[in-house]
JSON list of C-alpha atoms in Angstrom, two decimals:
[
{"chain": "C", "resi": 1, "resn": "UNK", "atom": "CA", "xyz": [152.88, 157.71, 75.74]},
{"chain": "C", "resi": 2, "resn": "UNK", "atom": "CA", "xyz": [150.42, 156.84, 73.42]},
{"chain": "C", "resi": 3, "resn": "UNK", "atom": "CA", "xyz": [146.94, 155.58, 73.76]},
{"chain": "C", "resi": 4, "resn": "UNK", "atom": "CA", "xyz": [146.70, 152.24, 73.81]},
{"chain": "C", "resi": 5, "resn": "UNK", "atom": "CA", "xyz": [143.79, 149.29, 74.38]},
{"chain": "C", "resi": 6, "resn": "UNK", "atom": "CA", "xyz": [144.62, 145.55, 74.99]},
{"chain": "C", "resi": 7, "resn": "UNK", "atom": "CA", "xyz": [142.73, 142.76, 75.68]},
{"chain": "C", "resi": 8, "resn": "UNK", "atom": "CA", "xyz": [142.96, 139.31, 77.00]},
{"chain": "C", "resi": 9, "resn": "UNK", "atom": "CA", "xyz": [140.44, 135.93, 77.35]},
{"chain": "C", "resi": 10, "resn": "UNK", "atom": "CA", "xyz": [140.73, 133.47, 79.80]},
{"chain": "C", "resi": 11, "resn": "UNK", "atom": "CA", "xyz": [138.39, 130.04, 80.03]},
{"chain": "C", "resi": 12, "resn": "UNK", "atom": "CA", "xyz": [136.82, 129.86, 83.68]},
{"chain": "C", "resi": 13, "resn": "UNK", "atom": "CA", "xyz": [135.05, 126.43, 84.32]},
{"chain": "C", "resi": 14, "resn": "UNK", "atom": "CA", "xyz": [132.89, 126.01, 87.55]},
{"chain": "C", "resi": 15, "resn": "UNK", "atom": "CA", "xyz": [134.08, 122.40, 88.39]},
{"chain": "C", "resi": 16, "resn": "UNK", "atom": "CA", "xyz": [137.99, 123.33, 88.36]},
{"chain": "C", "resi": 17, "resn": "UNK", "atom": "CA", "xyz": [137.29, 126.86, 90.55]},
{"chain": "C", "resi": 18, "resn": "UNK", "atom": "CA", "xyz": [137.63, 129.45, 87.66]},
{"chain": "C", "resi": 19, "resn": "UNK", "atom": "CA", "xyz": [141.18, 127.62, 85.82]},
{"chain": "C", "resi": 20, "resn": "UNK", "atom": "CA", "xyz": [142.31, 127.71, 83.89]},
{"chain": "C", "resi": 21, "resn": "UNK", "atom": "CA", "xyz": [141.27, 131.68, 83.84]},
{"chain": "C", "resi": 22, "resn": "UNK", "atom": "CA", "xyz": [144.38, 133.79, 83.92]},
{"chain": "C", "resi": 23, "resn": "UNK", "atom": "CA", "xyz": [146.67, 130.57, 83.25]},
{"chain": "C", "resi": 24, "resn": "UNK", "atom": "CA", "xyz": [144.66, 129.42, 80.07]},
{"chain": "C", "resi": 25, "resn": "UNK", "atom": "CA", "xyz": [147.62, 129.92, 77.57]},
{"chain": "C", "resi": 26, "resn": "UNK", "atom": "CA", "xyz": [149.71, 128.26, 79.24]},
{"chain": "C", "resi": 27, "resn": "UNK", "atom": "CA", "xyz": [147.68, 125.71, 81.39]},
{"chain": "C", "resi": 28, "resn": "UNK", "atom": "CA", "xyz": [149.61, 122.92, 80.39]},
{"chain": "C", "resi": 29, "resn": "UNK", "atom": "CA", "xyz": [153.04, 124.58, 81.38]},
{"chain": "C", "resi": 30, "resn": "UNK", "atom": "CA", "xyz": [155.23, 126.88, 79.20]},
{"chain": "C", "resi": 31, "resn": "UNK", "atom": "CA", "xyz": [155.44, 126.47, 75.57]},
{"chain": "C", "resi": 32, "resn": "UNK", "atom": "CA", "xyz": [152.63, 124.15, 75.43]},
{"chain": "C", "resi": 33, "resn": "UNK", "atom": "CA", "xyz": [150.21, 123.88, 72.41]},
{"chain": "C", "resi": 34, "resn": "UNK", "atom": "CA", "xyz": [146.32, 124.18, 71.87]},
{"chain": "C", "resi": 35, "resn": "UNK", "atom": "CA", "xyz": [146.24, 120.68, 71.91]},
{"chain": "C", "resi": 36, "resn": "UNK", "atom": "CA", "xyz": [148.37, 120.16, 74.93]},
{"chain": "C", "resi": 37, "resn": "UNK", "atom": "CA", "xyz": [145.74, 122.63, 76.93]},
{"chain": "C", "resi": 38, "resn": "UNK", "atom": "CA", "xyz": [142.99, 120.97, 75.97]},
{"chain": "C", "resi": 39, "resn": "UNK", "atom": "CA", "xyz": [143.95, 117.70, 76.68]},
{"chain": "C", "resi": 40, "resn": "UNK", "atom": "CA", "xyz": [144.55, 118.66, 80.18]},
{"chain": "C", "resi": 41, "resn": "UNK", "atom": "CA", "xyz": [140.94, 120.22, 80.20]},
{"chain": "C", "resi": 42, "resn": "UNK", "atom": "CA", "xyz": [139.37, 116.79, 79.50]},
{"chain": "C", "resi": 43, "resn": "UNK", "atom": "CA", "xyz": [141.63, 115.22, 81.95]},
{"chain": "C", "resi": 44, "resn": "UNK", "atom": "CA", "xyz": [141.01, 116.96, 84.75]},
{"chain": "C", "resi": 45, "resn": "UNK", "atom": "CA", "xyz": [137.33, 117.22, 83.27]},
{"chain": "C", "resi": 46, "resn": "UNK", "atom": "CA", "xyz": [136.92, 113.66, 83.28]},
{"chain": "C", "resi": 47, "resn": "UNK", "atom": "CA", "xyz": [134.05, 111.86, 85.03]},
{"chain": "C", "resi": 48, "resn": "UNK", "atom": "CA", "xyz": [132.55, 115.29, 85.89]},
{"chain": "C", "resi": 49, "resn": "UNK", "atom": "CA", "xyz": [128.70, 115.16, 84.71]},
{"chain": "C", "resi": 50, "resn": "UNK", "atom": "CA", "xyz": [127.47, 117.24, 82.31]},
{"chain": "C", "resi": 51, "resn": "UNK", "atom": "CA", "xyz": [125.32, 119.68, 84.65]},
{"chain": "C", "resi": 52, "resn": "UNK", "atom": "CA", "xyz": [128.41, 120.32, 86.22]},
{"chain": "C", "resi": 53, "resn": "UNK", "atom": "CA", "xyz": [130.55, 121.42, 83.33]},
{"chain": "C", "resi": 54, "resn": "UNK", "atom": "CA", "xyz": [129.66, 124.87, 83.23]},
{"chain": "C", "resi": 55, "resn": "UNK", "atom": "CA", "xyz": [132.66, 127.74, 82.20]},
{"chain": "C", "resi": 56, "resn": "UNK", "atom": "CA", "xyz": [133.02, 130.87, 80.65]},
{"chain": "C", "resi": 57, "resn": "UNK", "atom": "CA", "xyz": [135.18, 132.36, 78.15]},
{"chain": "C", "resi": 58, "resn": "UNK", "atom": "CA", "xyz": [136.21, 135.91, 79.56]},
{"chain": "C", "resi": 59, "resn": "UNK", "atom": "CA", "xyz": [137.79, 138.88, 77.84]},
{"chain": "C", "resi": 60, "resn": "UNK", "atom": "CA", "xyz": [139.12, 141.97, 79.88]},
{"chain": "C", "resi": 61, "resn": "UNK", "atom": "CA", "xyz": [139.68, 144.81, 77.84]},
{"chain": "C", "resi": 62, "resn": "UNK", "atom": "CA", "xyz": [141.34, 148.25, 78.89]},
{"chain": "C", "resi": 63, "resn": "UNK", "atom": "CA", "xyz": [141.76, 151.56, 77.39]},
{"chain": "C", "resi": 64, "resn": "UNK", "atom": "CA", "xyz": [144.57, 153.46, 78.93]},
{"chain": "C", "resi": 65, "resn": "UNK", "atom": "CA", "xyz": [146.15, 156.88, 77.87]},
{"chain": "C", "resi": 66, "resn": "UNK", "atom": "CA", "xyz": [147.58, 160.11, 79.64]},
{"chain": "C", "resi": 67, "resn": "UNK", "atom": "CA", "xyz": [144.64, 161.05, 81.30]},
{"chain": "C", "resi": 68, "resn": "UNK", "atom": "CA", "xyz": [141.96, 158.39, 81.60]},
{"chain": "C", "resi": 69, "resn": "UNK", "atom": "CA", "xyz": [142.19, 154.38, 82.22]},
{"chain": "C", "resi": 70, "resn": "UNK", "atom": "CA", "xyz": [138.69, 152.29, 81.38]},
{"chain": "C", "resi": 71, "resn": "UNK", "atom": "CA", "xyz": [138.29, 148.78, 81.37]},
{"chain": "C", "resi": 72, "resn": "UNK", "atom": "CA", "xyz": [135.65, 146.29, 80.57]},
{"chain": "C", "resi": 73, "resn": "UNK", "atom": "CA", "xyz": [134.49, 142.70, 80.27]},
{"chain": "C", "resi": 74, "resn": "UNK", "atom": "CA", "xyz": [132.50, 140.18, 77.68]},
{"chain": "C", "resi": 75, "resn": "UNK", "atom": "CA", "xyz": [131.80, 136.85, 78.31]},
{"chain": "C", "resi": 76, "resn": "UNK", "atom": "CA", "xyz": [129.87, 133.72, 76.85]},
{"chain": "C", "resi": 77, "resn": "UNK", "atom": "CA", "xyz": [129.06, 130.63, 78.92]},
{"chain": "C", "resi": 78, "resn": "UNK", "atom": "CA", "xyz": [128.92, 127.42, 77.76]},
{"chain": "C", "resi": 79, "resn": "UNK", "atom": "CA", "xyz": [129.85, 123.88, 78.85]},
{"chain": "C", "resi": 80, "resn": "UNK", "atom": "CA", "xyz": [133.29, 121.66, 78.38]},
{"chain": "C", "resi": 81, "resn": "UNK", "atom": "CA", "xyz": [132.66, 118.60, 76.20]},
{"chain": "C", "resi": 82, "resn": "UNK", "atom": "CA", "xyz": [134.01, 115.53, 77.09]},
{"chain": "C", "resi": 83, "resn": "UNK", "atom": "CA", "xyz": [135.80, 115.69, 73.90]},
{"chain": "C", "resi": 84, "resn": "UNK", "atom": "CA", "xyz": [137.14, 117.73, 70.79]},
{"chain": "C", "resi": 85, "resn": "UNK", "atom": "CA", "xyz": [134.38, 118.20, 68.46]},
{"chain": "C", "resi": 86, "resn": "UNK", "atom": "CA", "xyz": [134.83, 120.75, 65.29]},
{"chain": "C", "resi": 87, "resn": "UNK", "atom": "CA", "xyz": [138.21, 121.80, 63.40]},
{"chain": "C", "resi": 88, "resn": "UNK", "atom": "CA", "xyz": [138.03, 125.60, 63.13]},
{"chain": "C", "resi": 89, "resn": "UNK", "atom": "CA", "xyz": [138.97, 128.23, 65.88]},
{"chain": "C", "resi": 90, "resn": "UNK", "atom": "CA", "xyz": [141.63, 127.87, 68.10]},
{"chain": "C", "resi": 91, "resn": "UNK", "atom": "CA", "xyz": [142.41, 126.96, 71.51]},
{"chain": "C", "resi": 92, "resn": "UNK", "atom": "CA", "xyz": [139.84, 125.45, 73.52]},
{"chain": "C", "resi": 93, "resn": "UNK", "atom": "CA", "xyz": [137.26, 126.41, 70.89]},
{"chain": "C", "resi": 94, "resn": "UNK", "atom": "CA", "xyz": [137.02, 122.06, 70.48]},
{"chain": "C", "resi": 95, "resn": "UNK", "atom": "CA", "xyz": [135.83, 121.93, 73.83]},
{"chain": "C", "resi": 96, "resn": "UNK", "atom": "CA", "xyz": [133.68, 124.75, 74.69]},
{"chain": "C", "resi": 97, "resn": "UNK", "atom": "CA", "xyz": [130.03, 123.79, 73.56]},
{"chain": "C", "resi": 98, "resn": "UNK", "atom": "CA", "xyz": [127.37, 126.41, 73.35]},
{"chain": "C", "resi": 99, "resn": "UNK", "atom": "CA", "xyz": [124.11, 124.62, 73.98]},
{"chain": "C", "resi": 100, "resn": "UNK", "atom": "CA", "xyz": [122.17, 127.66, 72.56]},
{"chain": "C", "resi": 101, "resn": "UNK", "atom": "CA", "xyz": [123.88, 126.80, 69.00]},
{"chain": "C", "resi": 102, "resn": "UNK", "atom": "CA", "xyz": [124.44, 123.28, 69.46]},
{"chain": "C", "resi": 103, "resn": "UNK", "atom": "CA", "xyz": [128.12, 123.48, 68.28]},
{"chain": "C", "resi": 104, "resn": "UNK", "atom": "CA", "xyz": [131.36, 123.95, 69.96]},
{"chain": "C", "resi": 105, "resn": "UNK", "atom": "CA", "xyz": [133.15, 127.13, 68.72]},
{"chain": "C", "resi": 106, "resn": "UNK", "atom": "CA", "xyz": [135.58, 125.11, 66.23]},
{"chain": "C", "resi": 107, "resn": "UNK", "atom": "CA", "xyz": [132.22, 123.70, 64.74]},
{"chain": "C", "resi": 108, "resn": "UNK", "atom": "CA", "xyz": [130.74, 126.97, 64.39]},
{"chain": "C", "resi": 109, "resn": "UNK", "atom": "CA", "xyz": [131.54, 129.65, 61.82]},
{"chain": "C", "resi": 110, "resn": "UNK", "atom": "CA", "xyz": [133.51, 132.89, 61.81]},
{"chain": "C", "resi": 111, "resn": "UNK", "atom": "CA", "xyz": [130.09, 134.67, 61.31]},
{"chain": "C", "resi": 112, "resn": "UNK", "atom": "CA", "xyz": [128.30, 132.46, 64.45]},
{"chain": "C", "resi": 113, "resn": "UNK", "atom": "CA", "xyz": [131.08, 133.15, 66.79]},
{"chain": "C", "resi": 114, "resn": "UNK", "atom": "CA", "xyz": [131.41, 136.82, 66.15]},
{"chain": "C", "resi": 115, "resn": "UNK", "atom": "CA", "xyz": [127.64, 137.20, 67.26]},
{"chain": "C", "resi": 116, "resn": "UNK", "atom": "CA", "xyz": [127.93, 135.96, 70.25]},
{"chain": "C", "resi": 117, "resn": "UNK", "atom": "CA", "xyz": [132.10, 136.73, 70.97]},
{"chain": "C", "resi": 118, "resn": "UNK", "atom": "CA", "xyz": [132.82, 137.44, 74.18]},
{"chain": "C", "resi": 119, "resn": "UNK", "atom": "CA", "xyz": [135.66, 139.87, 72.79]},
{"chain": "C", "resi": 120, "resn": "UNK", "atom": "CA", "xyz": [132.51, 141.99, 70.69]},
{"chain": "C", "resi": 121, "resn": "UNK", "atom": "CA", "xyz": [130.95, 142.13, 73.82]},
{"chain": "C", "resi": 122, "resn": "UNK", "atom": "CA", "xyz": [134.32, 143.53, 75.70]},
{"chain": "C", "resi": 123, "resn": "UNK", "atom": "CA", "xyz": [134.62, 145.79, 72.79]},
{"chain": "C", "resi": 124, "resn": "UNK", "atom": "CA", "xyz": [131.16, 147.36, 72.93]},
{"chain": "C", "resi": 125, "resn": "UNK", "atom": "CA", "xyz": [131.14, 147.54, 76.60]},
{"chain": "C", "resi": 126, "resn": "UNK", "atom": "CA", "xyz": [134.26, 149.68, 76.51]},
{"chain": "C", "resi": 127, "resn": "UNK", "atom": "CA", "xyz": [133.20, 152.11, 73.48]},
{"chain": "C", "resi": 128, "resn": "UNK", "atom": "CA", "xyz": [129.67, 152.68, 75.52]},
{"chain": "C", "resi": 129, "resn": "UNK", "atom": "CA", "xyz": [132.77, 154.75, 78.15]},
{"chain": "C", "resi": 130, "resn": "UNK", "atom": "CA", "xyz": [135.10, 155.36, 75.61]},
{"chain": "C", "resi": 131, "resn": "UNK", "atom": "CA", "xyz": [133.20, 157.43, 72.61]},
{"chain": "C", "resi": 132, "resn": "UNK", "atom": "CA", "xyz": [131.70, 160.02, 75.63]},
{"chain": "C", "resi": 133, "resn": "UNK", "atom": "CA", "xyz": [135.00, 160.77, 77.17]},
{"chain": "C", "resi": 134, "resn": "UNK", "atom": "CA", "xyz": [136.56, 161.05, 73.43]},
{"chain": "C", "resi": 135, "resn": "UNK", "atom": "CA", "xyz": [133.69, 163.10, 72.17]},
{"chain": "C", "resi": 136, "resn": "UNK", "atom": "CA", "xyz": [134.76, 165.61, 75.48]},
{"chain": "C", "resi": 137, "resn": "UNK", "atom": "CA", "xyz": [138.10, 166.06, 73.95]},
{"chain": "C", "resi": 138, "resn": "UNK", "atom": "CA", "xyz": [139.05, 169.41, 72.31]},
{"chain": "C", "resi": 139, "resn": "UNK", "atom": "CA", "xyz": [140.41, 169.15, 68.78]},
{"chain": "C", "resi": 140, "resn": "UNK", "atom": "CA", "xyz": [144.36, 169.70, 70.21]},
{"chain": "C", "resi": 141, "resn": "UNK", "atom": "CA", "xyz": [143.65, 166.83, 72.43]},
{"chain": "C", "resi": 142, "resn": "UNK", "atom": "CA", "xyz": [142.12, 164.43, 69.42]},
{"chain": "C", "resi": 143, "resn": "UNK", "atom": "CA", "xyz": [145.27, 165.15, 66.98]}
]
């Protein structure tokens, strides 16, 4: 009964129709690892050019509570390498190449990926609705 917000990020890539999107934790079948995932990334990736290996990493974001439901989205494109490059981040962060930065997101650092995160961008979207429909609230609804 309380209000709550949640989030999840899927990876969309053009060339595979939007997968692994809602699967991408588990692309590689249940209880797989990072490295299992992205493996099957570069496999299915493999021998597709590199104009074609556009994708996205997307975060959906919702606010729900008694009386109002928001949600939003963030994304940041970028293209699938044809290979891990970088050891920070997780996930597919090897993989997913920003050509603006020139680094995958395991190359880049915690400071670099949090101005451009597609999760920041989620967040902010959903405060722009969220902090007018709060700031409606009398002080009994707020406690």
């Amino acid at each position: 009964g309380l209000p709550s917000i949640s989030d999840d990020t899927g990876l969309e890539v053009d060339a595979l129709d939007g997968e692994p999107g809602l699967f991408s934790a588990r692309y590689a079948g249940e209880n797989c690892s990072y490295l299992d995932n992205v493996n099957k990334i570069l496999e299915n990736m493999s021998g597709i050019p590199l104009e074609l290996r556009g994708a996205q990493f997307k975060t959906v974001m919702a606010f729900v509570s008694e009386k109002m439901e928001l949600v939003s989205e963030g994304s940041v494109k970028g293209l699938i390498t044809e290979g891990p490059k970088g050891i920070g981040g997780f996930g597919y962060d090897p993989v997913f190449y920003i050509p603006e930065m020139m680094k995958t997101f395991a190359e880049m650092t915690i400071e670099e990926k949090n101005y451009i995160s597609h999760r920041g961008k989620a967040i902010d979207a959903l405060k722009a609705d969220l902090v007018p429909y709060l700031n409606t609230l009398t002080i009994k609804e707020k406690a």
